[in-house]
PDB file of C-alpha atoms and ligand atoms in Angstrom:
ATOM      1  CA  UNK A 272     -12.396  -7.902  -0.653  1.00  0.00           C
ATOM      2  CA  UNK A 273      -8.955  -9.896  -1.862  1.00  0.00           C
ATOM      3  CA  UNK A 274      -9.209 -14.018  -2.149  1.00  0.00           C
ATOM      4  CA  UNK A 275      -5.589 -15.174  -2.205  1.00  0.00           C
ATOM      5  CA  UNK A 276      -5.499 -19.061  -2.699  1.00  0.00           C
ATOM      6  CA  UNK A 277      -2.365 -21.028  -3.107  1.00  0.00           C
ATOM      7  CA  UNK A 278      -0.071 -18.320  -4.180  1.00  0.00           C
ATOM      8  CA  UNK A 279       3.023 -18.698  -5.678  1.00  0.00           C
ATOM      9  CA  UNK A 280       6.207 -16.699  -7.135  1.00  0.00           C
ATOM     10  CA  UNK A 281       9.186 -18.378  -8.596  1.00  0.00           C
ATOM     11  CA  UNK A 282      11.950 -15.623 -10.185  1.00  0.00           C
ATOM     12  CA  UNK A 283      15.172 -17.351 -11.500  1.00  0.00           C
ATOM     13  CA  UNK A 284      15.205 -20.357  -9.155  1.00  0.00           C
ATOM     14  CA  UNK A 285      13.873 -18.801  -6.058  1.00  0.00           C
ATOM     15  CA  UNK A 286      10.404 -19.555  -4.834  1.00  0.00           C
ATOM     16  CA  UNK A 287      10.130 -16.444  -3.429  1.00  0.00           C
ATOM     17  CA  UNK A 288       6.409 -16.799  -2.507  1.00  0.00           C
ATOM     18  CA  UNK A 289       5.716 -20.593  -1.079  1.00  0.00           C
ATOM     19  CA  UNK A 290       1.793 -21.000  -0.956  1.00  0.00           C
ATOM     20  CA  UNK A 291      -0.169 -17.864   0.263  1.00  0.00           C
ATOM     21  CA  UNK A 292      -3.834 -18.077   1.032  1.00  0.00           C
ATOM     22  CA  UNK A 293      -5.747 -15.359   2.574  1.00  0.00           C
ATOM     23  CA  UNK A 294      -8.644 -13.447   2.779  1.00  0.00           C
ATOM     24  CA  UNK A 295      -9.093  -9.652   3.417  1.00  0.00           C
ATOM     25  CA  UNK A 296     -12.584  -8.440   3.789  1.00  0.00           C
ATOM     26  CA  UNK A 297     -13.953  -5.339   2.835  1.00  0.00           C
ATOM     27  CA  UNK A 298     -12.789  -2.045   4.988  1.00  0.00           C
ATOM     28  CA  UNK A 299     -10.394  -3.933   6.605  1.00  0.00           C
ATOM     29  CA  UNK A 300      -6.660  -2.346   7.473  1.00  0.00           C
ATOM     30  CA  UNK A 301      -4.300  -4.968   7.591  1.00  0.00           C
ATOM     31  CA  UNK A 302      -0.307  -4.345   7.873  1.00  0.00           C
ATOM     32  CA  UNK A 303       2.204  -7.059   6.677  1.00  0.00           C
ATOM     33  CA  UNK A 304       5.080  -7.406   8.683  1.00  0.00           C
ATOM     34  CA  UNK A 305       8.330  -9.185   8.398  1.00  0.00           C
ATOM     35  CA  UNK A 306      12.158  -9.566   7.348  1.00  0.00           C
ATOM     36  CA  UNK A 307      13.909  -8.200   4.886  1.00  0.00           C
ATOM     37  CA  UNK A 308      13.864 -10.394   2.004  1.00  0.00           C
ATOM     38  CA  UNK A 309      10.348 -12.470   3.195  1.00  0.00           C
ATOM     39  CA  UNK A 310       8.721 -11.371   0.015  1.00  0.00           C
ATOM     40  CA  UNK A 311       5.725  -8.754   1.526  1.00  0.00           C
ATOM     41  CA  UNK A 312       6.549  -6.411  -1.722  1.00  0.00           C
ATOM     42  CA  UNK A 313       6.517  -9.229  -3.965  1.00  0.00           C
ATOM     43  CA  UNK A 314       3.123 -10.049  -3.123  1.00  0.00           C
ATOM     44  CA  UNK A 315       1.814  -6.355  -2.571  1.00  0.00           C
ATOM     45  CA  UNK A 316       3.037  -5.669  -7.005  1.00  0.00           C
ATOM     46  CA  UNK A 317       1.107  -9.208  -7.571  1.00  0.00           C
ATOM     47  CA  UNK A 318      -1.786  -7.723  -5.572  1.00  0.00           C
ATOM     48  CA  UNK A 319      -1.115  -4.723  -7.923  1.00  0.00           C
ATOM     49  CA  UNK A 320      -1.121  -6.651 -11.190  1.00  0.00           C
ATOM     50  CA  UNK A 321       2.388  -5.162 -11.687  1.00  0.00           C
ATOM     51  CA  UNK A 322       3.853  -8.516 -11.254  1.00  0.00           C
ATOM     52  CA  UNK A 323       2.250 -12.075 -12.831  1.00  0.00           C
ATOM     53  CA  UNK A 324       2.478 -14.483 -10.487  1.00  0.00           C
ATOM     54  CA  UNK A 325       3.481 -18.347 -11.059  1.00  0.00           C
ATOM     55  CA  UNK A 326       0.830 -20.639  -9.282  1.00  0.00           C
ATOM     56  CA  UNK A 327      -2.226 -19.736  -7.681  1.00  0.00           C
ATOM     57  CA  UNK A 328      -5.733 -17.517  -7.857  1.00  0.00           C
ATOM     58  CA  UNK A 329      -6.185 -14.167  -6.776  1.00  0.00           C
ATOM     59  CA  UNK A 330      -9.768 -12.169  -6.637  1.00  0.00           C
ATOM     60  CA  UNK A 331     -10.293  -8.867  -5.657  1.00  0.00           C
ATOM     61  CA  UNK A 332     -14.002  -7.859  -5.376  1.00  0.00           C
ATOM     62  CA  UNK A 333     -14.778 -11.067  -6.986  1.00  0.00           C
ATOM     63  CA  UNK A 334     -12.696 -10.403 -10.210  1.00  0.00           C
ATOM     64  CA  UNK A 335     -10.126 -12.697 -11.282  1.00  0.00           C
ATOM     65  CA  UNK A 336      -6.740 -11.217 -11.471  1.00  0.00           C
ATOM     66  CA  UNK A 337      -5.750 -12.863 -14.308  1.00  0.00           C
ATOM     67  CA  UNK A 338      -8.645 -11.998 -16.620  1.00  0.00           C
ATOM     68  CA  UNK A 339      -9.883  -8.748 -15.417  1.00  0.00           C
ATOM     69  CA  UNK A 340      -6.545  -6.796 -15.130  1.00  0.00           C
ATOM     70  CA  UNK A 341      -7.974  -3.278 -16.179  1.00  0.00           C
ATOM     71  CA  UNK A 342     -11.492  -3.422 -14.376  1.00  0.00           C
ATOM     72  CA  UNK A 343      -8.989  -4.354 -10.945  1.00  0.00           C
ATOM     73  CA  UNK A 344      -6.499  -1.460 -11.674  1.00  0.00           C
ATOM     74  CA  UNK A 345      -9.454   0.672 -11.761  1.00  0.00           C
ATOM     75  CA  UNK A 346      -9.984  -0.517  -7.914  1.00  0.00           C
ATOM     76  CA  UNK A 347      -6.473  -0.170  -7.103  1.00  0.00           C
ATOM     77  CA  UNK A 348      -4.072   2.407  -5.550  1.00  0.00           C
ATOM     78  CA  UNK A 349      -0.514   1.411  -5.019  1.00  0.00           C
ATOM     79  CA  UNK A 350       2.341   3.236  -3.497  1.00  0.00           C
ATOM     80  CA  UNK A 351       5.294   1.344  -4.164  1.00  0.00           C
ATOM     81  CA  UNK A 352       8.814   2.132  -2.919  1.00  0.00           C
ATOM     82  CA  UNK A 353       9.547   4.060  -5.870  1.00  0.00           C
ATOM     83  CA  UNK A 354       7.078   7.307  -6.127  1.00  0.00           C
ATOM     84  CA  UNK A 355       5.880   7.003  -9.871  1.00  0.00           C
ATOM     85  CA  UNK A 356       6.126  10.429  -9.990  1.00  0.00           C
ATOM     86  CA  UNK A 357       7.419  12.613 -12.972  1.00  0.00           C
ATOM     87  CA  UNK A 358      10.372  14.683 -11.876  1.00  0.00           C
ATOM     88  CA  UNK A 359      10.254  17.773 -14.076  1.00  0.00           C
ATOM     89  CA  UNK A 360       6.592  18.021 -13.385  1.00  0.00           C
ATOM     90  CA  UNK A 361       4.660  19.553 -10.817  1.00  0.00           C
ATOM     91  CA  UNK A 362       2.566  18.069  -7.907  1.00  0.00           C
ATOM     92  CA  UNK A 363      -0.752  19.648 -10.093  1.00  0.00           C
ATOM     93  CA  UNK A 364       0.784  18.643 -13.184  1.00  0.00           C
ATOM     94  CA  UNK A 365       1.501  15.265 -11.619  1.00  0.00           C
ATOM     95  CA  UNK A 366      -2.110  14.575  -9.949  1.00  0.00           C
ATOM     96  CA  UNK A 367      -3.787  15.714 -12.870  1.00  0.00           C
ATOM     97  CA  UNK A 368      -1.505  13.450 -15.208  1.00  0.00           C
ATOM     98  CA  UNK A 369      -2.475  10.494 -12.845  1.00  0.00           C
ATOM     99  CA  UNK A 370      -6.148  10.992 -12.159  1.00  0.00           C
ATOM    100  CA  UNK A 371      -7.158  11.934 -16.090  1.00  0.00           C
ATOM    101  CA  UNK A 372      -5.701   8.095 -16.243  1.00  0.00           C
ATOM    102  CA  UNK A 373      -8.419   6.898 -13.954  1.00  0.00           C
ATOM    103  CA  UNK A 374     -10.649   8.912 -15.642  1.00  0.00           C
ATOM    104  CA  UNK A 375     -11.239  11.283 -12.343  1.00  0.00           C
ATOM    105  CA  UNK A 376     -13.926  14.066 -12.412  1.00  0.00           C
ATOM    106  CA  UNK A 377     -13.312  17.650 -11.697  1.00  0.00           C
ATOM    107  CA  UNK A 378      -9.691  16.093 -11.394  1.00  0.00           C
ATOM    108  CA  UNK A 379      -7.517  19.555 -11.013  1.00  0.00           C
ATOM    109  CA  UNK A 380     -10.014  20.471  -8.403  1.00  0.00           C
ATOM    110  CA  UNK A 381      -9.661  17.404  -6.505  1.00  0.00           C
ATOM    111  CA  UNK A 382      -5.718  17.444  -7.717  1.00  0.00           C
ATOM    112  CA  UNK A 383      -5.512  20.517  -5.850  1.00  0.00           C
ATOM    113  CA  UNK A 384      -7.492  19.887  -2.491  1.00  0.00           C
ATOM    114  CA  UNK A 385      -5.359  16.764  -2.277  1.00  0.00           C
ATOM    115  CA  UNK A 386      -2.054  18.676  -2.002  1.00  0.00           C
ATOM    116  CA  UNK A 387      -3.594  21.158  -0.230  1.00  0.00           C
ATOM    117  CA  UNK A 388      -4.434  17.894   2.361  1.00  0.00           C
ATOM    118  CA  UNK A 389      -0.812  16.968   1.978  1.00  0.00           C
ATOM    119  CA  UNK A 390       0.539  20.106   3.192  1.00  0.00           C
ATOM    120  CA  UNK A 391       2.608  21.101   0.502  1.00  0.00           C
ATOM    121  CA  UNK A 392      -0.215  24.073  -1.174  1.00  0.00           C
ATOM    122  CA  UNK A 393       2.547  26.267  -1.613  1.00  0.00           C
ATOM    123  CA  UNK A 394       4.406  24.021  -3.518  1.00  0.00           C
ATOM    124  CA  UNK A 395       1.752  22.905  -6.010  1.00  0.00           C
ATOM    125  CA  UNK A 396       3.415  24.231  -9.360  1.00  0.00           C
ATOM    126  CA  UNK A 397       7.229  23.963  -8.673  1.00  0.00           C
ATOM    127  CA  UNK A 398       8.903  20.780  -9.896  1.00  0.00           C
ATOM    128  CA  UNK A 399       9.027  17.490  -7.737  1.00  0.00           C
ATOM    129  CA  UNK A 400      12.559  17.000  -8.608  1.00  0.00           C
ATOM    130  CA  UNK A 401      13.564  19.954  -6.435  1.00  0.00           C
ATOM    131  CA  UNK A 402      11.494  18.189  -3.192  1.00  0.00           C
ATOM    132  CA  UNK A 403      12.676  16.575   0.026  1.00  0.00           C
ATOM    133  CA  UNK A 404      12.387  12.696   0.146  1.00  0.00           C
ATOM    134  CA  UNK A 405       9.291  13.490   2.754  1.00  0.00           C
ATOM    135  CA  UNK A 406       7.723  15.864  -0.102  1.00  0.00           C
ATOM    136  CA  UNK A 407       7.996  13.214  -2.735  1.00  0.00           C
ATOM    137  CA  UNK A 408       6.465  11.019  -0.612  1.00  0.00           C
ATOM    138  CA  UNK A 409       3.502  13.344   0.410  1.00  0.00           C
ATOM    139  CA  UNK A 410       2.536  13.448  -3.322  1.00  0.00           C
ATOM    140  CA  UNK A 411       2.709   9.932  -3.944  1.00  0.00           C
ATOM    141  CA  UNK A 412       0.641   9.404  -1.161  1.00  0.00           C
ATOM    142  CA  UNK A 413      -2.155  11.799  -3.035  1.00  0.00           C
ATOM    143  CA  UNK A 414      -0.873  10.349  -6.235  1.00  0.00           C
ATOM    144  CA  UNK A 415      -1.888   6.577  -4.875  1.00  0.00           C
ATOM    145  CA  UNK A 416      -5.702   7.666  -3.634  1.00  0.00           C
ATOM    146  CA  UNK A 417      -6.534  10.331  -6.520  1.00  0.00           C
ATOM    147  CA  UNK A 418      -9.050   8.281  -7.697  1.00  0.00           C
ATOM    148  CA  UNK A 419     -10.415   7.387  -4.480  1.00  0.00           C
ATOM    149  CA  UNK A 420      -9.440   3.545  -4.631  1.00  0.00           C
ATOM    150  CA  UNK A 421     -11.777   0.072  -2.775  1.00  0.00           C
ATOM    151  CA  UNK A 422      -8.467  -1.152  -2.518  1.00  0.00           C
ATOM    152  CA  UNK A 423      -5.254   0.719  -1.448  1.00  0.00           C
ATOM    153  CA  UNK A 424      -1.622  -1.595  -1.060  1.00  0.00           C
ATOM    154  CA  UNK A 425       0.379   0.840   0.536  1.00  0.00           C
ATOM    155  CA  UNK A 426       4.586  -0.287   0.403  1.00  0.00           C
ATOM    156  CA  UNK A 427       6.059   1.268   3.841  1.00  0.00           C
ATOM    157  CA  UNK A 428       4.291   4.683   3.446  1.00  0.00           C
ATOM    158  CA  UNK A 429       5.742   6.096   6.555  1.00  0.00           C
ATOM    159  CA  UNK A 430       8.899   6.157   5.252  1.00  0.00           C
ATOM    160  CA  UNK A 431      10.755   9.563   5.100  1.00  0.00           C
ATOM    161  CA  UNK A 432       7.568  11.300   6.797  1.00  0.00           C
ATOM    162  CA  UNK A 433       8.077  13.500   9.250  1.00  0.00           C
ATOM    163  CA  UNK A 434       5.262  13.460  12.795  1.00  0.00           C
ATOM    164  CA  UNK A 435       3.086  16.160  10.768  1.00  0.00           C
ATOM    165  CA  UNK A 436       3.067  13.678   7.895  1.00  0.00           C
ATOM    166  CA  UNK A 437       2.703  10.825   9.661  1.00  0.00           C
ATOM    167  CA  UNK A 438      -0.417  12.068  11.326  1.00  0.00           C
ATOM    168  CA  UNK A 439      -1.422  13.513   7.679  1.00  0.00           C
ATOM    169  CA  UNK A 440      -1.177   9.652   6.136  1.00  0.00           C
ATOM    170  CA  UNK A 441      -2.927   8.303   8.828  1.00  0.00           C
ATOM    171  CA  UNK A 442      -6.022   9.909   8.343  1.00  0.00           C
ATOM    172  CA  UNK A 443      -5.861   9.613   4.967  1.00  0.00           C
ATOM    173  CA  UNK A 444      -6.117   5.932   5.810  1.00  0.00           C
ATOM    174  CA  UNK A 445      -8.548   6.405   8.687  1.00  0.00           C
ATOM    175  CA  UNK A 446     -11.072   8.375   6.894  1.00  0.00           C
ATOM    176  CA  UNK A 447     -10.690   6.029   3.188  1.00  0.00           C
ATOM    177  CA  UNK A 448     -11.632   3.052   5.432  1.00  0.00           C
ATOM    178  CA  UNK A 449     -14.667   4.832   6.556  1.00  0.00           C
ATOM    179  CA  UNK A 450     -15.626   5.052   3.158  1.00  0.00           C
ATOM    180  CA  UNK A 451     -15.276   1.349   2.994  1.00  0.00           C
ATOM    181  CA  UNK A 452     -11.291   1.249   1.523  1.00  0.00           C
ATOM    182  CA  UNK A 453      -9.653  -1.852   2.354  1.00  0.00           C
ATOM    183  CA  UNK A 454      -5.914  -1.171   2.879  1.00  0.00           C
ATOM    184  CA  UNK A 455      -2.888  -3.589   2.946  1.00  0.00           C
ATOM    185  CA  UNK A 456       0.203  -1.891   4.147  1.00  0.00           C
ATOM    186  CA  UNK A 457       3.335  -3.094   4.318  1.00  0.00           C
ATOM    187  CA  UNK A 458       5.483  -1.946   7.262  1.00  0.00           C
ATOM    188  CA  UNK A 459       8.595  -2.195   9.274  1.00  0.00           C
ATOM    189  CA  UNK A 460       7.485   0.198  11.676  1.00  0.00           C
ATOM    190  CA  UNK A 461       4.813  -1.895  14.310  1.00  0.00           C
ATOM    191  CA  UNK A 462       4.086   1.643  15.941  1.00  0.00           C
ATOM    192  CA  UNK A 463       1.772   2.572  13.009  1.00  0.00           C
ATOM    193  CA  UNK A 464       0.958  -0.513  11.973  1.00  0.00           C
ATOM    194  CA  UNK A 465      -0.783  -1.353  15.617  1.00  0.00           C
ATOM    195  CA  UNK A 466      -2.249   2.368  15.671  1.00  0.00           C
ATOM    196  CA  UNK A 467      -3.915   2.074  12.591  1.00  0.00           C
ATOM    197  CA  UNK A 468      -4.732  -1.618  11.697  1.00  0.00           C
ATOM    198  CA  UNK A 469      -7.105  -3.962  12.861  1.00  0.00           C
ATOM    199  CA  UNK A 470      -5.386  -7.024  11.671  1.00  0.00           C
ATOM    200  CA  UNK A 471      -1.697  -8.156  11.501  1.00  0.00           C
ATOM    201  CA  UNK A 472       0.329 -10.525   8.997  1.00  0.00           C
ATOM    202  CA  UNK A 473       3.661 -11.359   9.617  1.00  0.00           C
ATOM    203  CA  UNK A 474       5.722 -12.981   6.228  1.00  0.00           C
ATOM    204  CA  UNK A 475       9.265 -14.676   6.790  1.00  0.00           C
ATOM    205  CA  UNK A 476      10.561 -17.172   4.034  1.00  0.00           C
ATOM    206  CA  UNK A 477       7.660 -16.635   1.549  1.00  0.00           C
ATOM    207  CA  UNK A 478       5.212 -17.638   3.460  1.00  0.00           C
ATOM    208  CA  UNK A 479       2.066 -16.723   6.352  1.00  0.00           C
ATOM    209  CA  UNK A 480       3.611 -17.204   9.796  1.00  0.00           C
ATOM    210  CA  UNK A 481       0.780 -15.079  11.833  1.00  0.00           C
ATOM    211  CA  UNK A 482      -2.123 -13.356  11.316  1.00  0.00           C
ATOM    212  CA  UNK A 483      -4.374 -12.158  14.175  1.00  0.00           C
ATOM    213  CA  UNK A 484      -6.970  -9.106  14.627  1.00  0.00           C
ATOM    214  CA  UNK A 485      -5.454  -6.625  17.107  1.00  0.00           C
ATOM    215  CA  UNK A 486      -7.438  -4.529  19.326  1.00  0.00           C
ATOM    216  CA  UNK A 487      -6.966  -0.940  21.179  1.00  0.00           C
ATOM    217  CA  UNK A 488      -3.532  -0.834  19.221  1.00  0.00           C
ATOM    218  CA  UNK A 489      -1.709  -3.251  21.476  1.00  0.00           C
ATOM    219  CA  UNK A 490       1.788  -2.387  20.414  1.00  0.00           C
ATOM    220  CA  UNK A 491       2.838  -4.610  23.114  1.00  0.00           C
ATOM    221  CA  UNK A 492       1.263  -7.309  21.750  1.00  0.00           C
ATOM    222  CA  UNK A 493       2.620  -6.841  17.942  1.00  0.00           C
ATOM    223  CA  UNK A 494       6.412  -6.750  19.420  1.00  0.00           C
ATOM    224  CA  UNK A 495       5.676 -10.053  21.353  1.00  0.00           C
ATOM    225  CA  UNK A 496       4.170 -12.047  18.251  1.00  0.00           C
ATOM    226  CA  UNK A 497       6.906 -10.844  15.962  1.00  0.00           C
ATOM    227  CA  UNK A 498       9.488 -11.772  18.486  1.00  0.00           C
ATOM    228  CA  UNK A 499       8.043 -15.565  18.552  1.00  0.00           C
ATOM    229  CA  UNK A 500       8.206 -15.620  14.795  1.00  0.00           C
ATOM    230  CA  UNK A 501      10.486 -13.853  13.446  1.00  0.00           C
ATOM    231  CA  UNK A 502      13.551 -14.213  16.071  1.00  0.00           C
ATOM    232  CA  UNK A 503      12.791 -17.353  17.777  1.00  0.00           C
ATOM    233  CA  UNK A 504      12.015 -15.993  20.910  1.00  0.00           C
ATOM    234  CA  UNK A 505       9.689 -17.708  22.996  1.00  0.00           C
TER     235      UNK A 505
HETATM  236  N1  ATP B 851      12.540  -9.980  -9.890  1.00  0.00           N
HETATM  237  C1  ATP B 851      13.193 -10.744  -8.995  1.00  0.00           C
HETATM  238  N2  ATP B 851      14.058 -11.710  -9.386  1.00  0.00           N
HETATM  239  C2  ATP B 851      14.696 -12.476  -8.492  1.00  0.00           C
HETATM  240  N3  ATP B 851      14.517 -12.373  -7.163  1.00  0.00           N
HETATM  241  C3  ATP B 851      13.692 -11.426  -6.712  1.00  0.00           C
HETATM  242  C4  ATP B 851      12.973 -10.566  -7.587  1.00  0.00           C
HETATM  243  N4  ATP B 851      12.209  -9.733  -6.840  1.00  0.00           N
HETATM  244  C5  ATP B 851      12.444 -10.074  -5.550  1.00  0.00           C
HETATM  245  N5  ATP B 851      13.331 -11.082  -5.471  1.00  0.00           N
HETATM  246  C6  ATP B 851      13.792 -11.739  -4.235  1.00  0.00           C
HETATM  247  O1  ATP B 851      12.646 -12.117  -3.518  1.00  0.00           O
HETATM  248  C7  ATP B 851      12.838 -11.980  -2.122  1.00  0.00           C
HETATM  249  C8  ATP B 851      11.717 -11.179  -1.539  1.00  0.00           C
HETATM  250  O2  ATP B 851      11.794  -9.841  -1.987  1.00  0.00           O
HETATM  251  P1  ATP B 851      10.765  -8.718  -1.509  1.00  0.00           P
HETATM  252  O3  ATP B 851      11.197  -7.439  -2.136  1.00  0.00           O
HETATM  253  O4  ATP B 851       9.393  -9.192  -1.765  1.00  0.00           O
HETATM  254  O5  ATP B 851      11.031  -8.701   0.060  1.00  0.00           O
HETATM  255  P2  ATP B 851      10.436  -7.765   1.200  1.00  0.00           P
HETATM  256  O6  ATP B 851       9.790  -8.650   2.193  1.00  0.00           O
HETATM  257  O7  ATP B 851       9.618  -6.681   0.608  1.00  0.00           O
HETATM  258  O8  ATP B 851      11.772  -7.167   1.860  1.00  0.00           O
HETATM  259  P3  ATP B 851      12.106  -5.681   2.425  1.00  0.00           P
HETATM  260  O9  ATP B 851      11.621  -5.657   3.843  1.00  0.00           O
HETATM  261  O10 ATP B 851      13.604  -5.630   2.363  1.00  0.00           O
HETATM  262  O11 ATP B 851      11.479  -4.664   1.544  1.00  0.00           O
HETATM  263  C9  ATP B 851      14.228 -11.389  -1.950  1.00  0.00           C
HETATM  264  O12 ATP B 851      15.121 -12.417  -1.606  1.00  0.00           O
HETATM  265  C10 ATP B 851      14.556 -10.826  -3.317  1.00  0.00           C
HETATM  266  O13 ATP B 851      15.935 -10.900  -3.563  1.00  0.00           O
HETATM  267 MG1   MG B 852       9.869  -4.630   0.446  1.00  0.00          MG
END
């Protein structure tokens, strides 16, 4: 559960986040759309407590993001452009690394199944700096949900994947929400995000333009509301 009310972001002179309020309940998937520049990953690193923001009140699961930083990072996976990974390390190394931070149990066993889930098993001990951007991104994907997170804020994970990848993140996304994992995903690609969400946000400017449940992904439907907000077209 996130309770955004009256969010702001000012950096240098630019209010780059005007007033955001929303609400995301529990188990939802929700994908943020919008321009370049509208300010979706500035509000995904507040979200992630990576970023302070200037006005406003943000809860997640009831816990106030400015006073209970390391019980909501505890909550929290975030994939953000960059992978977080450490290059001369392994994908084990890595996942262990990561998951011994969030205190994980049996964490090289579920370290391993998690690459294994990934596809890339045969490439568990080499070093990520020899990987493809896809690879990289396959292990920050496991990276993000080692610790099997309420909450994962997801910065355009699809992209660099190839189809097999693709299908490989989805599930991952699919079968957290069954456990109950509210997800916030930002996205250019309206494909995924009408396969996979329920409910779409579209950002331009700083701000909420849209946000509506969708329903037997209607990609249709996503192009059309975009199009009316984003470029104008009625
Ligand atoms: N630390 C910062 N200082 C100054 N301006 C910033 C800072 N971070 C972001 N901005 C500005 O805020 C605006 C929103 O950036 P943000 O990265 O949130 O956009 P976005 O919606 O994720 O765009 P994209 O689709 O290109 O990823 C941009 O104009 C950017 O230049
Ligand atoms: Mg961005």
């Amino acid at each position: 559960m996130i309770e955004i009310k009256n969010l702001t972001k000012r950096a240098d002179s630019k209010l780059i986040l005007r007033g955001i309020d929303l609400s995301i309940r529990k188990g939802e998937t929700v994908a943020i759309l919008g321009p370049n520049g509208a300010g979706k990953s500035t509000l995904l690193k507040v979200l992630a407590a990576i970023m302070k923001p200037t006005t406003g009140v943000v809860k997640i699961n009831g816990l106030d993001l400015k006073k209970n930083i390391l019980d909501i990072k505890q909550l929290l996976g975030y994939l953000p452009h960059s992978s977080l990974l450490y290059d001369h390390y392994s994908p084990l190394e890595n996942l262990v690394f990561f998951g011994k931070m969030y205190r994980v149990h049996d964490v090289e066993q579920r370290a391993i199944r998690l690459v294994n889930e990934v596809g890339l098993s045969f490439f568990l001990n080499e070093p990520v700096k020899n990987f493809s951007r896809g690879m990289i991104q396959r292990i920050a994907i496991a990276r993000a949900v080692i610790h099997e997170p309420e909450i994962l804020l997801l910065d355009e994970p699809h992209t660099g994947l190839d189809q097999g990848a693709i299908a490989i993140l989805n599930n991952v996304i699919v079968s957290m929400k069954e456990k109950g994992t509210t997800t916030l995903m930002v996205t250019h690609d309206f494909k995924q995000a009408a396969e996979i969400c329920d409910r779409i946000i579209i950002m331009k400017n700083g701000t909420i333009v849209d946000d509506f449940y969708i329903e037997e992904q209607n990609l249709g439907f996503v192009v059309k509301k975009y199009q009316q907000q984003v470029e104008g077209v009625s």
